[in-house]
GROMACS .gro file of C-alpha atoms in nm:
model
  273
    1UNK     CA    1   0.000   0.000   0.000
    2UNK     CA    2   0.153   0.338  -0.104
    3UNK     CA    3   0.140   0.597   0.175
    4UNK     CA    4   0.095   0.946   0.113
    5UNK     CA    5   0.376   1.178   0.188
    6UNK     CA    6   0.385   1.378   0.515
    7UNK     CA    7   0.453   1.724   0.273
    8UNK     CA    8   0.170   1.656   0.080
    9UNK     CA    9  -0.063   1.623   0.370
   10UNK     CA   10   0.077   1.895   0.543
   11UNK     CA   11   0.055   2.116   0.259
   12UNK     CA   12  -0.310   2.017   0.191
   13UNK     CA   13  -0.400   2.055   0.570
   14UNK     CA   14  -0.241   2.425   0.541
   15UNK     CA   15  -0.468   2.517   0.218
   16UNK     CA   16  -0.763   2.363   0.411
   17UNK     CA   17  -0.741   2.572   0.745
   18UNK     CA   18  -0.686   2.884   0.544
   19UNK     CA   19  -1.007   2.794   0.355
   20UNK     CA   20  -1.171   2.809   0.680
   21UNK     CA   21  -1.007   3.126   0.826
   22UNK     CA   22  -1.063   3.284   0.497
   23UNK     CA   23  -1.455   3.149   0.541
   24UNK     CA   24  -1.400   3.270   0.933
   25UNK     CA   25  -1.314   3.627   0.820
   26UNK     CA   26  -1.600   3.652   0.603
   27UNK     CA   27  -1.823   3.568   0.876
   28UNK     CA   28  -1.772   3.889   1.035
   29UNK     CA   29  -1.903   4.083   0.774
   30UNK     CA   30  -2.210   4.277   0.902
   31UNK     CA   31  -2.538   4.098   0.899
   32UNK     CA   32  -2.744   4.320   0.656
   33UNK     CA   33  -2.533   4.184   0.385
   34UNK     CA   34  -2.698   3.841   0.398
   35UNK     CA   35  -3.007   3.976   0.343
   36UNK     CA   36  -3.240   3.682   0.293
   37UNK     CA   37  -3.389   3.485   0.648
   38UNK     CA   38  -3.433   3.150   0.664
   39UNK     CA   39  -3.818   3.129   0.782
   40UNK     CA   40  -3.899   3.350   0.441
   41UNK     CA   41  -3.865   3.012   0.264
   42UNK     CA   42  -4.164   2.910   0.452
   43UNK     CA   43  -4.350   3.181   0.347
   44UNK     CA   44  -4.240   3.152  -0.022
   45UNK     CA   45  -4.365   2.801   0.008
   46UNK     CA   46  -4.704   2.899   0.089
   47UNK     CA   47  -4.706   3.146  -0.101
   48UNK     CA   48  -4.663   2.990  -0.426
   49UNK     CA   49  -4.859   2.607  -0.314
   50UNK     CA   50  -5.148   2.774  -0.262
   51UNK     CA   51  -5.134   3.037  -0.520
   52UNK     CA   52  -5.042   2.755  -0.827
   53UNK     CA   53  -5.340   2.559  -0.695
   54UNK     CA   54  -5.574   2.861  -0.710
   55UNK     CA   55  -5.439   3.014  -1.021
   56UNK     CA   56  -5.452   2.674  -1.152
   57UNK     CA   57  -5.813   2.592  -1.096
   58UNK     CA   58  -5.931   2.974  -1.194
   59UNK     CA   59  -5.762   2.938  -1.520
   60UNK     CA   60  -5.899   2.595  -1.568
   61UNK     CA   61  -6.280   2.728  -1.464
   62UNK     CA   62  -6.249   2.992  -1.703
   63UNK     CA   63  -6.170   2.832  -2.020
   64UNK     CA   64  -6.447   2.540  -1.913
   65UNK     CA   65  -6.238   2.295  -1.851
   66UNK     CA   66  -6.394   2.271  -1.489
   67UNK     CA   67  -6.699   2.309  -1.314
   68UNK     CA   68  -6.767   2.561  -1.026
   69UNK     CA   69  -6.945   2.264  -0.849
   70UNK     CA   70  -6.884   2.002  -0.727
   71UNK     CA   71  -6.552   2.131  -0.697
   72UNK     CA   72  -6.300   1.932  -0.897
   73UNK     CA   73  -5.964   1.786  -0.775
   74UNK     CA   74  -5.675   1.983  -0.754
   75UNK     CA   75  -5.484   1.720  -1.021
   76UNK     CA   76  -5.776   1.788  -1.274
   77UNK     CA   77  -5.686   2.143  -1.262
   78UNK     CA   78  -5.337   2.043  -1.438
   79UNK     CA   79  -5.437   1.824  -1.714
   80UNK     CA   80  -5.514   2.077  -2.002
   81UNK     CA   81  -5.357   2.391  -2.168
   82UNK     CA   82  -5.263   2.648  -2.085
   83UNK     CA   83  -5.360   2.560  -1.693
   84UNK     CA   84  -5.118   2.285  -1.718
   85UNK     CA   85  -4.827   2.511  -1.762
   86UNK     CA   86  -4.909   2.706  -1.479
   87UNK     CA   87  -4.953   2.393  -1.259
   88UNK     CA   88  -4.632   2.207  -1.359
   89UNK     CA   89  -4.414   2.498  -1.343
   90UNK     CA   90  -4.573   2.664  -0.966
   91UNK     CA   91  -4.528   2.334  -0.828
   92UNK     CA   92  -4.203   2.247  -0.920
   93UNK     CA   93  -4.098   2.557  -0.823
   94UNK     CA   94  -4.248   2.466  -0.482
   95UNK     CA   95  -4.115   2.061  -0.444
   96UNK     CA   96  -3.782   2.284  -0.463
   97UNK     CA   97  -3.918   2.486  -0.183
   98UNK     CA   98  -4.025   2.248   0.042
   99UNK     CA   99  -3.696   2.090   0.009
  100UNK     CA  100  -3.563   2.354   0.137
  101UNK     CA  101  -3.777   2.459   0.334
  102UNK     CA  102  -3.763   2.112   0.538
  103UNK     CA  103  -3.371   2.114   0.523
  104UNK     CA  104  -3.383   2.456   0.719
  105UNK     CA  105  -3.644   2.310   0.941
  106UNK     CA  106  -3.466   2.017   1.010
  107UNK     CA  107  -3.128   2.192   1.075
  108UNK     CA  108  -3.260   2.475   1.269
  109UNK     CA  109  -3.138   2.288   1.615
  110UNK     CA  110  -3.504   2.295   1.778
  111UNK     CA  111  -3.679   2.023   1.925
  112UNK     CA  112  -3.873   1.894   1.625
  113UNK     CA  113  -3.579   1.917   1.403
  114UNK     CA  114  -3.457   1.524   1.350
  115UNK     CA  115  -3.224   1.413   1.044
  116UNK     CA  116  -3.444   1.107   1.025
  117UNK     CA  117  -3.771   1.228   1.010
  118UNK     CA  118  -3.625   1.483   0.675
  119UNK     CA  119  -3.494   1.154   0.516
  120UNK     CA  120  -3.783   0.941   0.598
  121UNK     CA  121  -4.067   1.151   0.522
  122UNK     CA  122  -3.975   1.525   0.468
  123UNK     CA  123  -3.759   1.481   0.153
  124UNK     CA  124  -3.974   1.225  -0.038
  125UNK     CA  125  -4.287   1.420   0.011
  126UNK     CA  126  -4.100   1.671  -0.215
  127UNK     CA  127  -3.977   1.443  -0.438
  128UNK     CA  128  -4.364   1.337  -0.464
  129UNK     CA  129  -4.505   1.673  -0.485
  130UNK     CA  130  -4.274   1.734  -0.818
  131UNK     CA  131  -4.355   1.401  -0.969
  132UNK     CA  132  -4.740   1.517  -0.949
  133UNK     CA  133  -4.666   1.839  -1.091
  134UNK     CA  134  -4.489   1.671  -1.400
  135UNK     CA  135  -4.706   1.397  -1.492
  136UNK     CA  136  -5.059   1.495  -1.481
  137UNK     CA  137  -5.322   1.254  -1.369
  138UNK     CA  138  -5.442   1.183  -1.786
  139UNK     CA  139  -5.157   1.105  -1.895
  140UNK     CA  140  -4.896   0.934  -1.658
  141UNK     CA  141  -5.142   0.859  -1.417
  142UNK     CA  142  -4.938   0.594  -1.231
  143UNK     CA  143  -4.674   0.813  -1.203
  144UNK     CA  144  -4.882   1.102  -1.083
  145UNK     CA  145  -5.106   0.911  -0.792
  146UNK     CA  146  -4.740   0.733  -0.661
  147UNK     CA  147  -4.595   1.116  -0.687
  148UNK     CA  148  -4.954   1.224  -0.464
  149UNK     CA  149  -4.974   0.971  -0.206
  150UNK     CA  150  -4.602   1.035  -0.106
  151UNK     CA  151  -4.685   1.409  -0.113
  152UNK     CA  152  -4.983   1.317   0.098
  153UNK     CA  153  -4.865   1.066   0.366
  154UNK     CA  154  -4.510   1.182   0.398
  155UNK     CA  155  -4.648   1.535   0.452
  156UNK     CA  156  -4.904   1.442   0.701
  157UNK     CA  157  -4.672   1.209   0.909
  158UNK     CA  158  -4.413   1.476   0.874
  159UNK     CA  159  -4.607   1.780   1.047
  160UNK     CA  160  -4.746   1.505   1.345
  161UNK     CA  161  -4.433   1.350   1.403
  162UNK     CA  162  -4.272   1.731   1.466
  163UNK     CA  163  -4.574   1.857   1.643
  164UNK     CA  164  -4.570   1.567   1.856
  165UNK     CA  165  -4.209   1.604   1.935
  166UNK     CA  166  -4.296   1.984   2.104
  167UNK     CA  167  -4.524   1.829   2.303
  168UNK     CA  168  -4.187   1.789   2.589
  169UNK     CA  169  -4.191   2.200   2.562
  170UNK     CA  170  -4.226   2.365   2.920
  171UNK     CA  171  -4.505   2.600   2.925
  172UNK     CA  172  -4.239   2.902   2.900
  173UNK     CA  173  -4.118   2.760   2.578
  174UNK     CA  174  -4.470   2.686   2.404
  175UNK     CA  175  -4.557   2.959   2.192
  176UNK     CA  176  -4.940   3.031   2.053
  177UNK     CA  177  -4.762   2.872   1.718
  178UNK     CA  178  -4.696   2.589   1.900
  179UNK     CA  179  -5.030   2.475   1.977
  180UNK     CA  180  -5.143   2.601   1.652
  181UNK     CA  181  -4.927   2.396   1.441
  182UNK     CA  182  -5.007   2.080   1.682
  183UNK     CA  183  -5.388   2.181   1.525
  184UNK     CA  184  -5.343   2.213   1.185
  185UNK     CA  185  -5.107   1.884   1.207
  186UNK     CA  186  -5.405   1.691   1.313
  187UNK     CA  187  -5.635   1.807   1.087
  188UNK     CA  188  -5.416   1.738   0.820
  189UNK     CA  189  -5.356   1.406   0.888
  190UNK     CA  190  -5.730   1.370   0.895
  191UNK     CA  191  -5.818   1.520   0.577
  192UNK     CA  192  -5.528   1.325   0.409
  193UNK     CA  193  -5.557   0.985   0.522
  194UNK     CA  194  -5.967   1.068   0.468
  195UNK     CA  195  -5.885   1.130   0.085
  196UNK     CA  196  -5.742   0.732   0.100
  197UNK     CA  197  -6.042   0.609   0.306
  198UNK     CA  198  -6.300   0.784   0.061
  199UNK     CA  199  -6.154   0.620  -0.221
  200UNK     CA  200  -6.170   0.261  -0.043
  201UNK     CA  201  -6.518   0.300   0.003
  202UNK     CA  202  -6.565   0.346  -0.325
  203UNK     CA  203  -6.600   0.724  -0.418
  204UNK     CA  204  -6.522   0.807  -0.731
  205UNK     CA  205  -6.287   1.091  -0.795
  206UNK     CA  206  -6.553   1.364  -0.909
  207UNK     CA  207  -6.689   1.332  -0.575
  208UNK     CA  208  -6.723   1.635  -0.397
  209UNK     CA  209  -6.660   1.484  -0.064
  210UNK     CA  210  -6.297   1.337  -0.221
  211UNK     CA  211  -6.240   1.696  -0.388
  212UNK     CA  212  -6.313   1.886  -0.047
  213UNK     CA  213  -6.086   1.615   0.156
  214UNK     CA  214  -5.785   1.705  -0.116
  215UNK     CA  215  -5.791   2.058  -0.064
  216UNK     CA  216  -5.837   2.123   0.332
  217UNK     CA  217  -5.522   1.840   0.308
  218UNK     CA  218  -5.313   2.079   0.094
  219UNK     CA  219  -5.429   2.389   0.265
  220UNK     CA  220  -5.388   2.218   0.643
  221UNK     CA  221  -5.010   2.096   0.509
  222UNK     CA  222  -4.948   2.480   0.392
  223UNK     CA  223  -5.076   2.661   0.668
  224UNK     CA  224  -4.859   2.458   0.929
  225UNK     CA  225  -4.583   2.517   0.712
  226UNK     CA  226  -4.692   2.906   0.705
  227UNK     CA  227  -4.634   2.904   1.103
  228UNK     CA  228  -4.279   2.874   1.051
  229UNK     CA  229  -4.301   3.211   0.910
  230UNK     CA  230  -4.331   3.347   1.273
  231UNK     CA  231  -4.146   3.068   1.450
  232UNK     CA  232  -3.789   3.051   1.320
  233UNK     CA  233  -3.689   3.372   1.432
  234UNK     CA  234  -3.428   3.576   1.242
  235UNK     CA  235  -3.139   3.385   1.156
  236UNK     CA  236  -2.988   3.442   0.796
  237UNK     CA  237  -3.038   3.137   0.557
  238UNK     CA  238  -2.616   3.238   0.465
  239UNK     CA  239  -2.506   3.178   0.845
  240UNK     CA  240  -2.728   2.860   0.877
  241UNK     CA  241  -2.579   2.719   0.548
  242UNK     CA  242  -2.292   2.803   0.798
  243UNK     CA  243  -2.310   2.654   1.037
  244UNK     CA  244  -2.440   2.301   0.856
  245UNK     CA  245  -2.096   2.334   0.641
  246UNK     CA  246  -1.934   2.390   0.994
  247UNK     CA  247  -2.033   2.055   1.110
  248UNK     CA  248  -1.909   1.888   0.825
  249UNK     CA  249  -1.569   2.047   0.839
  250UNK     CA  250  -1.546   1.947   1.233
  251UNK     CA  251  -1.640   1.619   1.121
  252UNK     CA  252  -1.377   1.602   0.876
  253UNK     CA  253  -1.087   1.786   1.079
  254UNK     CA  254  -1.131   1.533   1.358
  255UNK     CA  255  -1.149   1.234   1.106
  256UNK     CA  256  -0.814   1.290   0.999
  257UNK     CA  257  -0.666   1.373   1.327
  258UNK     CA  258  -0.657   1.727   1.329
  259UNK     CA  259  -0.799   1.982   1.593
  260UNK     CA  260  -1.198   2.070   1.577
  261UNK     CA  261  -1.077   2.456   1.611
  262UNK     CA  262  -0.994   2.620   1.270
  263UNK     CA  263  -0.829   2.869   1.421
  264UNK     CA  264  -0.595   2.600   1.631
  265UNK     CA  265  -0.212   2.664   1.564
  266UNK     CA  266  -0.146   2.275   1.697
  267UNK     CA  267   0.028   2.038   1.440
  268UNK     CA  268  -0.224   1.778   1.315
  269UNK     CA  269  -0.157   1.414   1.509
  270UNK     CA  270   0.087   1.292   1.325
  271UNK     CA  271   0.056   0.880   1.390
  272UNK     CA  272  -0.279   0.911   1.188
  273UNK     CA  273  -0.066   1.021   0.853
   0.00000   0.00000   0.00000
């Protein structure tokens, strides 16, 4: 096995720590250069669910391609030009969102945030929501239900699982969005796993009561999201970024034997090279 030599190590280690005090120093620049926060992505997300879903089914009442009542499902609102454009693009544009949007969530160091849970459920409900957007329920409609019942399910379980987890918050810690995302959790879990139930006993999908169970899901799953708004406080998007990247450059340093502090002057631990 050919070893590495010590120079070249020690030379890389060098260009890596002044990476970091380079990355350091740029830290200090003052705040109201990093002008974008964190929880606006929550708001952007909302924003832009609810408005392609709207604009969607407006444009798709208005050329008669829809009926006022019963109230079709969102997915038939995406099927035909030019609603269809509108659809695919808002809610692609939004499965990128709530990617992010989850990620920030999920790294935000609070008591619902859980690397699992993102994985598991938070991630692949974004993944589903694009694959619905893409292929419309005419024609790809395998491809569009699999895309909607991960949306669906992995949203739902997603907003319990992190309501649940504030449920350990001491009363001086549980803020009115607190108990109102615990609210809107639960009633999106019912109006999602109702959509499922509906169909199983044997409503068809121009039901009203299956159209009405769709929507209150979607609008449930975007409202609790919309509490983040006021939840996540202030912090920059560019400093959490940060501080993940942070992490991973602790991680590393103290994988290869060198000190967890960029700004450490110690040599690296030698026996490990």
């Amino acid at each position: 096995v050919r070893r590495v030599p010590l120079s070249f190590k020690l030379s890389y280690y060098n260009e890596y720590k002044s990476y970091l005090r380079m990355d350091l120093q740029y830290s200090k620049v003052p705040s109201e250069r990093h002008w974008f926060r964190s929880k606006n992505i929550a708001l952007l997300q909302f924003l832009l669910t609810v408005g392609t879903t709207v604009s969607s089914w407006a444009i798709a009442l208005v050329y008669g391609h829809v009926k006022l009542w019963p109230i079709p499902m969102i997915s038939y609102c995406g099927v035909y030009a030019p609603e269809k454009y509108v659809f695919s693009i808002g809610l692609v544009c939004a499965a990128f969102l709530m990617f992010l949007f989850i990620w920030i969530v999920e790294t935000a160091d609070k008591i619902y945030s859980s690397n699992a849970t993102a994985y598991l459920l938070g991630f692949p409900c974004s993944i589903g929501l694009m694959v619905l957007a893409v292929c419309n329920c005419v024609e790809e409609p395998t491809l569009h239900y699999i895309g909607a019942i991960t949306y669906f399910v992995g949203f739902a379980l997603w907003c319990i699982i992190c309501s649940f987890k504030e449920l350990g918050l001491g009363d001086d810690q549980r803020s009115r969005w607190v108990v109102v995302r615990q609210v809107l959790a639960v009633w999106d879990v019912v109006f999602s796993f109702s959509l499922g139930l509906l169909y199983l006993l044997g409503f068809s999908s121009d039901a009203w009561q299956v159209a009405v169970s769709e929507w209150l899901a979607v609008l449930m799953g975007e409202l609790y999201a919309l509490t983040f708004f006021f939840d996540l406080g202030n912090e920059y998007i560019v400093e959490q970024v940060r501080e993940y990247s942070y992490g991973w450059s602790d991680w590393f340093r103290k994988k290869n034997g060198y000190s967890s502090d960029p700004n450490d002057e110690d040599v690296p631990i030698l026996e490990h090279l």
